[in-house]
JSON list of C-alpha atoms in Angstrom, two decimals:
[
{"chain": "A", "resi": 2, "resn": "MET", "atom": "CA", "xyz": [103.03, 99.90, 64.35]},
{"chain": "A", "resi": 3, "resn": "PRO", "atom": "CA", "xyz": [105.16, 102.31, 66.40]},
{"chain": "A", "resi": 4, "resn": "TYR", "atom": "CA", "xyz": [103.81, 103.56, 69.69]},
{"chain": "A", "resi": 5, "resn": "GLU", "atom": "CA", "xyz": [102.70, 107.20, 69.78]},
{"chain": "A", "resi": 6, "resn": "PRO", "atom": "CA", "xyz": [102.87, 108.57, 73.32]},
{"chain": "A", "resi": 7, "resn": "ASN", "atom": "CA", "xyz": [99.92, 110.48, 74.69]},
{"chain": "A", "resi": 8, "resn": "PRO", "atom": "CA", "xyz": [100.20, 114.28, 74.58]},
{"chain": "A", "resi": 9, "resn": "ASP", "atom": "CA", "xyz": [101.00, 116.23, 77.73]},
{"chain": "A", "resi": 10, "resn": "LEU", "atom": "CA", "xyz": [98.29, 115.45, 80.30]},
{"chain": "A", "resi": 11, "resn": "ALA", "atom": "CA", "xyz": [97.62, 119.14, 81.05]},
{"chain": "A", "resi": 12, "resn": "SER", "atom": "CA", "xyz": [96.80, 119.76, 77.38]},
{"chain": "A", "resi": 13, "resn": "MET", "atom": "CA", "xyz": [94.28, 116.89, 77.19]},
{"chain": "A", "resi": 14, "resn": "SER", "atom": "CA", "xyz": [90.56, 117.37, 77.74]},
{"chain": "A", "resi": 15, "resn": "LEU", "atom": "CA", "xyz": [88.67, 114.86, 79.86]},
{"chain": "A", "resi": 16, "resn": "ALA", "atom": "CA", "xyz": [87.14, 113.42, 76.68]},
{"chain": "A", "resi": 17, "resn": "GLU", "atom": "CA", "xyz": [90.65, 112.96, 75.20]},
{"chain": "A", "resi": 18, "resn": "VAL", "atom": "CA", "xyz": [91.77, 111.19, 78.39]},
{"chain": "A", "resi": 19, "resn": "ALA", "atom": "CA", "xyz": [88.74, 108.89, 78.18]},
{"chain": "A", "resi": 20, "resn": "ASP", "atom": "CA", "xyz": [89.46, 108.18, 74.50]},
{"chain": "A", "resi": 21, "resn": "ALA", "atom": "CA", "xyz": [93.11, 107.38, 75.27]},
{"chain": "A", "resi": 22, "resn": "VAL", "atom": "CA", "xyz": [92.08, 105.00, 78.08]},
{"chain": "A", "resi": 23, "resn": "ALA", "atom": "CA", "xyz": [89.59, 103.26, 75.76]},
{"chain": "A", "resi": 24, "resn": "ALA", "atom": "CA", "xyz": [92.15, 103.05, 72.93]},
{"chain": "A", "resi": 25, "resn": "ARG", "atom": "CA", "xyz": [94.70, 101.18, 75.06]},
{"chain": "A", "resi": 26, "resn": "LYS", "atom": "CA", "xyz": [93.97, 97.56, 74.29]},
{"chain": "A", "resi": 27, "resn": "LEU", "atom": "CA", "xyz": [95.42, 95.51, 77.13]},
{"chain": "A", "resi": 28, "resn": "PRO", "atom": "CA", "xyz": [95.74, 91.73, 76.89]},
{"chain": "A", "resi": 29, "resn": "PRO", "atom": "CA", "xyz": [93.12, 89.82, 78.93]},
{"chain": "A", "resi": 30, "resn": "VAL", "atom": "CA", "xyz": [95.69, 88.68, 81.53]},
{"chain": "A", "resi": 31, "resn": "SER", "atom": "CA", "xyz": [92.99, 88.21, 84.18]},
{"chain": "A", "resi": 32, "resn": "SER", "atom": "CA", "xyz": [91.40, 85.45, 82.09]},
{"chain": "A", "resi": 33, "resn": "TRP", "atom": "CA", "xyz": [94.67, 83.59, 81.41]},
{"chain": "A", "resi": 34, "resn": "ASN", "atom": "CA", "xyz": [95.42, 80.84, 83.93]},
{"chain": "A", "resi": 35, "resn": "PRO", "atom": "CA", "xyz": [98.49, 78.96, 82.71]},
{"chain": "A", "resi": 36, "resn": "GLU", "atom": "CA", "xyz": [99.81, 76.11, 84.85]},
{"chain": "A", "resi": 37, "resn": "ASN", "atom": "CA", "xyz": [103.41, 76.67, 83.70]},
{"chain": "A", "resi": 38, "resn": "THR", "atom": "CA", "xyz": [105.04, 79.08, 86.17]},
{"chain": "A", "resi": 39, "resn": "GLY", "atom": "CA", "xyz": [108.54, 80.37, 86.74]},
{"chain": "A", "resi": 40, "resn": "ASP", "atom": "CA", "xyz": [110.64, 83.36, 87.69]},
{"chain": "A", "resi": 41, "resn": "SER", "atom": "CA", "xyz": [111.12, 86.22, 85.24]},
{"chain": "A", "resi": 42, "resn": "GLU", "atom": "CA", "xyz": [114.34, 87.33, 86.99]},
{"chain": "A", "resi": 43, "resn": "MET", "atom": "CA", "xyz": [112.87, 90.82, 86.72]},
{"chain": "A", "resi": 44, "resn": "ARG", "atom": "CA", "xyz": [112.35, 93.51, 89.35]},
{"chain": "A", "resi": 45, "resn": "ILE", "atom": "CA", "xyz": [110.53, 96.81, 89.47]},
{"chain": "A", "resi": 46, "resn": "ALA", "atom": "CA", "xyz": [112.37, 99.20, 91.80]},
{"chain": "A", "resi": 47, "resn": "ALA", "atom": "CA", "xyz": [110.50, 101.60, 94.08]},
{"chain": "A", "resi": 48, "resn": "ASP", "atom": "CA", "xyz": [111.29, 104.45, 91.65]},
{"chain": "A", "resi": 49, "resn": "GLY", "atom": "CA", "xyz": [109.57, 102.56, 88.78]},
{"chain": "A", "resi": 50, "resn": "THR", "atom": "CA", "xyz": [112.78, 101.41, 87.07]},
{"chain": "A", "resi": 51, "resn": "TRP", "atom": "CA", "xyz": [112.56, 97.93, 85.57]},
{"chain": "A", "resi": 52, "resn": "TYR", "atom": "CA", "xyz": [115.50, 95.49, 85.78]},
{"chain": "A", "resi": 53, "resn": "HIS", "atom": "CA", "xyz": [116.22, 92.09, 84.27]},
{"chain": "A", "resi": 54, "resn": "GLN", "atom": "CA", "xyz": [118.95, 89.98, 85.87]},
{"chain": "A", "resi": 55, "resn": "GLY", "atom": "CA", "xyz": [120.22, 93.13, 87.59]},
{"chain": "A", "resi": 56, "resn": "SER", "atom": "CA", "xyz": [120.49, 95.23, 84.41]},
{"chain": "A", "resi": 57, "resn": "LYS", "atom": "CA", "xyz": [118.22, 98.20, 83.80]},
{"chain": "A", "resi": 58, "resn": "ILE", "atom": "CA", "xyz": [115.74, 97.80, 80.96]},
{"chain": "A", "resi": 59, "resn": "LYS", "atom": "CA", "xyz": [116.43, 100.97, 78.98]},
{"chain": "A", "resi": 60, "resn": "ARG", "atom": "CA", "xyz": [113.89, 100.71, 76.18]},
{"chain": "A", "resi": 61, "resn": "GLN", "atom": "CA", "xyz": [110.67, 102.36, 77.34]},
{"chain": "A", "resi": 62, "resn": "ALA", "atom": "CA", "xyz": [108.73, 100.41, 74.70]},
{"chain": "A", "resi": 63, "resn": "MET", "atom": "CA", "xyz": [109.82, 97.15, 76.35]},
{"chain": "A", "resi": 64, "resn": "VAL", "atom": "CA", "xyz": [108.79, 98.41, 79.80]},
{"chain": "A", "resi": 65, "resn": "ARG", "atom": "CA", "xyz": [105.43, 99.46, 78.41]},
{"chain": "A", "resi": 66, "resn": "ALA", "atom": "CA", "xyz": [104.94, 96.06, 76.76]},
{"chain": "A", "resi": 67, "resn": "PHE", "atom": "CA", "xyz": [105.87, 94.15, 79.92]},
{"chain": "A", "resi": 68, "resn": "SER", "atom": "CA", "xyz": [103.64, 96.41, 82.05]},
{"chain": "A", "resi": 69, "resn": "SER", "atom": "CA", "xyz": [100.63, 95.39, 79.95]},
{"chain": "A", "resi": 70, "resn": "LEU", "atom": "CA", "xyz": [101.20, 91.77, 81.04]},
{"chain": "A", "resi": 71, "resn": "LEU", "atom": "CA", "xyz": [101.20, 92.47, 84.80]},
{"chain": "A", "resi": 72, "resn": "ARG", "atom": "CA", "xyz": [98.80, 90.76, 87.17]},
{"chain": "A", "resi": 73, "resn": "ARG", "atom": "CA", "xyz": [98.64, 90.76, 90.94]},
{"chain": "A", "resi": 74, "resn": "GLU", "atom": "CA", "xyz": [97.57, 87.74, 92.98]},
{"chain": "A", "resi": 75, "resn": "GLY", "atom": "CA", "xyz": [97.66, 88.58, 96.69]},
{"chain": "A", "resi": 76, "resn": "ASP", "atom": "CA", "xyz": [101.19, 89.84, 97.38]},
{"chain": "A", "resi": 77, "resn": "THR", "atom": "CA", "xyz": [102.67, 88.22, 94.26]},
{"chain": "A", "resi": 78, "resn": "TYR", "atom": "CA", "xyz": [103.06, 89.95, 90.92]},
{"chain": "A", "resi": 79, "resn": "TRP", "atom": "CA", "xyz": [103.16, 88.02, 87.66]},
{"chain": "A", "resi": 80, "resn": "LEU", "atom": "CA", "xyz": [103.94, 88.61, 84.00]},
{"chain": "A", "resi": 81, "resn": "VAL", "atom": "CA", "xyz": [101.25, 86.55, 82.30]},
{"chain": "A", "resi": 82, "resn": "VAL", "atom": "CA", "xyz": [100.89, 85.18, 78.78]},
{"chain": "A", "resi": 83, "resn": "PRO", "atom": "CA", "xyz": [98.43, 82.43, 77.77]},
{"chain": "A", "resi": 84, "resn": "TYR", "atom": "CA", "xyz": [100.92, 79.59, 78.23]},
{"chain": "A", "resi": 85, "resn": "GLN", "atom": "CA", "xyz": [103.05, 80.80, 81.17]},
{"chain": "A", "resi": 86, "resn": "LYS", "atom": "CA", "xyz": [103.20, 83.15, 84.14]},
{"chain": "A", "resi": 87, "resn": "LEU", "atom": "CA", "xyz": [106.47, 84.38, 85.58]},
{"chain": "A", "resi": 88, "resn": "SER", "atom": "CA", "xyz": [106.87, 86.02, 88.96]},
{"chain": "A", "resi": 89, "resn": "ILE", "atom": "CA", "xyz": [108.28, 89.55, 89.08]},
{"chain": "A", "resi": 90, "resn": "ALA", "atom": "CA", "xyz": [109.63, 91.28, 92.18]},
{"chain": "A", "resi": 91, "resn": "VAL", "atom": "CA", "xyz": [107.99, 94.63, 92.95]},
{"chain": "A", "resi": 92, "resn": "GLU", "atom": "CA", "xyz": [109.65, 96.76, 95.62]},
{"chain": "A", "resi": 93, "resn": "ASP", "atom": "CA", "xyz": [106.70, 99.10, 96.26]},
{"chain": "A", "resi": 94, "resn": "ALA", "atom": "CA", "xyz": [104.14, 99.54, 93.48]},
{"chain": "A", "resi": 95, "resn": "PRO", "atom": "CA", "xyz": [104.47, 98.44, 89.85]},
{"chain": "A", "resi": 96, "resn": "PHE", "atom": "CA", "xyz": [103.76, 101.94, 88.52]},
{"chain": "A", "resi": 97, "resn": "VAL", "atom": "CA", "xyz": [104.66, 105.52, 89.37]},
{"chain": "A", "resi": 98, "resn": "ALA", "atom": "CA", "xyz": [102.10, 108.31, 88.87]},
{"chain": "A", "resi": 99, "resn": "VAL", "atom": "CA", "xyz": [104.09, 111.07, 87.17]},
{"chain": "A", "resi": 100, "resn": "ASP", "atom": "CA", "xyz": [101.36, 113.65, 86.53]},
{"chain": "A", "resi": 101, "resn": "VAL", "atom": "CA", "xyz": [97.84, 114.63, 87.59]},
{"chain": "A", "resi": 102, "resn": "THR", "atom": "CA", "xyz": [95.38, 117.15, 86.22]},
{"chain": "A", "resi": 103, "resn": "ARG", "atom": "CA", "xyz": [92.00, 118.31, 87.46]},
{"chain": "A", "resi": 104, "resn": "HIS", "atom": "CA", "xyz": [89.02, 118.54, 85.11]},
{"chain": "A", "resi": 105, "resn": "GLU", "atom": "CA", "xyz": [85.33, 119.17, 85.66]},
{"chain": "A", "resi": 106, "resn": "GLU", "atom": "CA", "xyz": [82.48, 117.03, 84.39]},
{"chain": "A", "resi": 107, "resn": "ASP", "atom": "CA", "xyz": [78.96, 118.34, 84.93]},
{"chain": "A", "resi": 108, "resn": "GLY", "atom": "CA", "xyz": [80.38, 120.74, 87.54]},
{"chain": "A", "resi": 109, "resn": "ALA", "atom": "CA", "xyz": [82.07, 117.97, 89.54]},
{"chain": "A", "resi": 110, "resn": "PRO", "atom": "CA", "xyz": [85.85, 117.44, 89.79]},
{"chain": "A", "resi": 111, "resn": "VAL", "atom": "CA", "xyz": [87.60, 114.61, 87.96]},
{"chain": "A", "resi": 112, "resn": "LEU", "atom": "CA", "xyz": [91.29, 113.83, 88.55]},
{"chain": "A", "resi": 113, "resn": "ALA", "atom": "CA", "xyz": [93.24, 112.22, 85.71]},
{"chain": "A", "resi": 114, "resn": "PHE", "atom": "CA", "xyz": [96.63, 110.57, 86.29]},
{"chain": "A", "resi": 115, "resn": "ARG", "atom": "CA", "xyz": [99.44, 109.50, 83.95]},
{"chain": "A", "resi": 116, "resn": "SER", "atom": "CA", "xyz": [101.82, 106.68, 84.92]},
{"chain": "A", "resi": 117, "resn": "ASN", "atom": "CA", "xyz": [105.48, 106.19, 84.08]},
{"chain": "A", "resi": 118, "resn": "THR", "atom": "CA", "xyz": [104.33, 103.68, 81.44]},
{"chain": "A", "resi": 119, "resn": "ASP", "atom": "CA", "xyz": [102.08, 106.33, 79.84]},
{"chain": "A", "resi": 120, "resn": "ASP", "atom": "CA", "xyz": [98.88, 104.72, 81.10]},
{"chain": "A", "resi": 121, "resn": "LEU", "atom": "CA", "xyz": [96.04, 107.08, 81.96]},
{"chain": "A", "resi": 122, "resn": "VAL", "atom": "CA", "xyz": [93.35, 106.66, 84.61]},
{"chain": "A", "resi": 123, "resn": "THR", "atom": "CA", "xyz": [90.72, 108.84, 86.21]},
{"chain": "A", "resi": 124, "resn": "ALA", "atom": "CA", "xyz": [90.27, 108.46, 89.96]},
{"chain": "A", "resi": 125, "resn": "ASP", "atom": "CA", "xyz": [86.88, 107.16, 91.07]},
{"chain": "A", "resi": 126, "resn": "ALA", "atom": "CA", "xyz": [85.43, 104.48, 93.33]},
{"chain": "A", "resi": 127, "resn": "ASP", "atom": "CA", "xyz": [86.95, 101.76, 91.11]},
{"chain": "A", "resi": 128, "resn": "HIS", "atom": "CA", "xyz": [90.32, 103.56, 90.85]},
{"chain": "A", "resi": 129, "resn": "PRO", "atom": "CA", "xyz": [90.76, 105.02, 94.34]},
{"chain": "A", "resi": 130, "resn": "ILE", "atom": "CA", "xyz": [93.50, 107.26, 95.66]},
{"chain": "A", "resi": 131, "resn": "LEU", "atom": "CA", "xyz": [94.96, 105.55, 98.72]},
{"chain": "A", "resi": 132, "resn": "ALA", "atom": "CA", "xyz": [96.96, 107.08, 101.57]},
{"chain": "A", "resi": 133, "resn": "ARG", "atom": "CA", "xyz": [99.37, 104.66, 103.22]},
{"chain": "A", "resi": 134, "resn": "GLY", "atom": "CA", "xyz": [102.23, 104.96, 105.68]},
{"chain": "A", "resi": 135, "resn": "ASP", "atom": "CA", "xyz": [101.67, 107.19, 108.70]},
{"chain": "A", "resi": 136, "resn": "PRO", "atom": "CA", "xyz": [100.43, 110.78, 109.10]},
{"chain": "A", "resi": 137, "resn": "ASP", "atom": "CA", "xyz": [104.01, 112.13, 109.34]},
{"chain": "A", "resi": 138, "resn": "THR", "atom": "CA", "xyz": [105.28, 110.32, 106.23]},
{"chain": "A", "resi": 139, "resn": "PRO", "atom": "CA", "xyz": [102.31, 109.37, 104.06]},
{"chain": "A", "resi": 140, "resn": "ALA", "atom": "CA", "xyz": [102.63, 107.72, 100.68]},
{"chain": "A", "resi": 141, "resn": "LEU", "atom": "CA", "xyz": [99.89, 108.25, 98.10]},
{"chain": "A", "resi": 142, "resn": "TYR", "atom": "CA", "xyz": [98.83, 105.73, 95.46]},
{"chain": "A", "resi": 143, "resn": "VAL", "atom": "CA", "xyz": [96.20, 105.54, 92.75]},
{"chain": "A", "resi": 144, "resn": "GLU", "atom": "CA", "xyz": [94.84, 102.24, 91.47]},
{"chain": "A", "resi": 145, "resn": "MET", "atom": "CA", "xyz": [95.60, 101.95, 87.77]},
{"chain": "A", "resi": 146, "resn": "ARG", "atom": "CA", "xyz": [93.80, 98.67, 87.07]},
{"chain": "A", "resi": 147, "resn": "ASP", "atom": "CA", "xyz": [92.93, 95.34, 88.69]},
{"chain": "A", "resi": 148, "resn": "GLY", "atom": "CA", "xyz": [94.62, 96.09, 92.03]},
{"chain": "A", "resi": 149, "resn": "LEU", "atom": "CA", "xyz": [97.82, 97.40, 90.39]},
{"chain": "A", "resi": 150, "resn": "LEU", "atom": "CA", "xyz": [98.87, 100.62, 92.08]},
{"chain": "A", "resi": 151, "resn": "ALA", "atom": "CA", "xyz": [100.92, 103.63, 91.05]},
{"chain": "A", "resi": 152, "resn": "ARG", "atom": "CA", "xyz": [102.78, 105.51, 93.78]},
{"chain": "A", "resi": 153, "resn": "LEU", "atom": "CA", "xyz": [102.63, 109.26, 93.27]},
{"chain": "A", "resi": 154, "resn": "ASP", "atom": "CA", "xyz": [106.06, 110.76, 92.63]},
{"chain": "A", "resi": 155, "resn": "ARG", "atom": "CA", "xyz": [107.06, 113.90, 94.53]},
{"chain": "A", "resi": 156, "resn": "SER", "atom": "CA", "xyz": [105.84, 116.33, 91.85]},
{"chain": "A", "resi": 157, "resn": "THR", "atom": "CA", "xyz": [102.48, 114.60, 91.43]},
{"chain": "A", "resi": 158, "resn": "TYR", "atom": "CA", "xyz": [102.08, 114.38, 95.21]},
{"chain": "A", "resi": 159, "resn": "ALA", "atom": "CA", "xyz": [102.67, 118.16, 95.41]},
{"chain": "A", "resi": 160, "resn": "GLN", "atom": "CA", "xyz": [100.17, 118.79, 92.60]},
{"chain": "A", "resi": 161, "resn": "LEU", "atom": "CA", "xyz": [97.55, 116.70, 94.40]},
{"chain": "A", "resi": 162, "resn": "ALA", "atom": "CA", "xyz": [98.24, 118.50, 97.69]},
{"chain": "A", "resi": 163, "resn": "GLU", "atom": "CA", "xyz": [97.65, 121.85, 95.93]},
{"chain": "A", "resi": 164, "resn": "ILE", "atom": "CA", "xyz": [94.32, 120.55, 94.61]},
{"chain": "A", "resi": 165, "resn": "ALA", "atom": "CA", "xyz": [93.37, 119.42, 98.13]},
{"chain": "A", "resi": 166, "resn": "ILE", "atom": "CA", "xyz": [94.36, 122.77, 99.68]},
{"chain": "A", "resi": 167, "resn": "ALA", "atom": "CA", "xyz": [92.29, 124.65, 97.09]},
{"chain": "A", "resi": 168, "resn": "ARG", "atom": "CA", "xyz": [89.32, 122.38, 97.91]},
{"chain": "A", "resi": 169, "resn": "GLY", "atom": "CA", "xyz": [89.68, 123.17, 101.62]},
{"chain": "A", "resi": 170, "resn": "GLY", "atom": "CA", "xyz": [88.25, 121.26, 104.52]},
{"chain": "A", "resi": 171, "resn": "GLU", "atom": "CA", "xyz": [89.60, 118.89, 107.13]},
{"chain": "A", "resi": 172, "resn": "PRO", "atom": "CA", "xyz": [90.95, 116.33, 106.81]},
{"chain": "A", "resi": 173, "resn": "LEU", "atom": "CA", "xyz": [92.92, 117.25, 103.69]},
{"chain": "A", "resi": 174, "resn": "ALA", "atom": "CA", "xyz": [91.25, 115.38, 100.82]},
{"chain": "A", "resi": 175, "resn": "VAL", "atom": "CA", "xyz": [90.54, 115.44, 97.09]},
{"chain": "A", "resi": 176, "resn": "GLU", "atom": "CA", "xyz": [87.38, 114.58, 95.19]},
{"chain": "A", "resi": 177, "resn": "SER", "atom": "CA", "xyz": [87.00, 112.83, 91.86]},
{"chain": "A", "resi": 178, "resn": "ARG", "atom": "CA", "xyz": [83.86, 111.50, 90.18]},
{"chain": "A", "resi": 179, "resn": "GLY", "atom": "CA", "xyz": [81.87, 111.83, 93.39]},
{"chain": "A", "resi": 180, "resn": "ALA", "atom": "CA", "xyz": [84.34, 109.94, 95.60]},
{"chain": "A", "resi": 181, "resn": "VAL", "atom": "CA", "xyz": [86.34, 111.72, 98.32]},
{"chain": "A", "resi": 182, "resn": "PHE", "atom": "CA", "xyz": [89.87, 110.54, 99.06]},
{"chain": "A", "resi": 183, "resn": "PRO", "atom": "CA", "xyz": [91.69, 111.65, 102.25]},
{"chain": "A", "resi": 184, "resn": "LEU", "atom": "CA", "xyz": [95.38, 112.39, 101.70]},
{"chain": "A", "resi": 185, "resn": "THR", "atom": "CA", "xyz": [96.50, 111.29, 105.16]},
{"chain": "A", "resi": 186, "resn": "PRO", "atom": "CA", "xyz": [96.49, 107.70, 106.38]},
{"chain": "A", "resi": 187, "resn": "GLU", "atom": "CA", "xyz": [94.17, 106.77, 109.22]}
]
């Protein structure tokens, strides 16, 4: 069955985002514990580009398929199937957040993010927005799933900053599903 990408994030309601998240059936990689390990000879660059043996993986469907097999154990990333797990080099974060939109649910803000692999997530206590780096050059991330982060690209970072400025207050922060996330590292 061919993959149908999600519609533009700005055109989706919060209910449609929730439905899309629920519809994405990810393999249960956290429950697979194969003893056979190796090296995938793959790398995810800081800009979210995937490489195999130094060559760019150009088919987005392949990147999306591989991304569904990712697992993080400490500082090591793995591509996991039931019979084998292969290490994969990750330069920064395995995903890039390429869009954000603000919704309201019962009068409270909810921030929804889209990744470069077309995954959707709403920020909350289980999917926090994290500020890393230093106050002069912060980097923002959102947790997509199971400790796997997406670094916000420049456009998404700017969108989130606009949301924080409209919210007001010091320090600069955003709110989603009752959790408040500062946009500057401590």
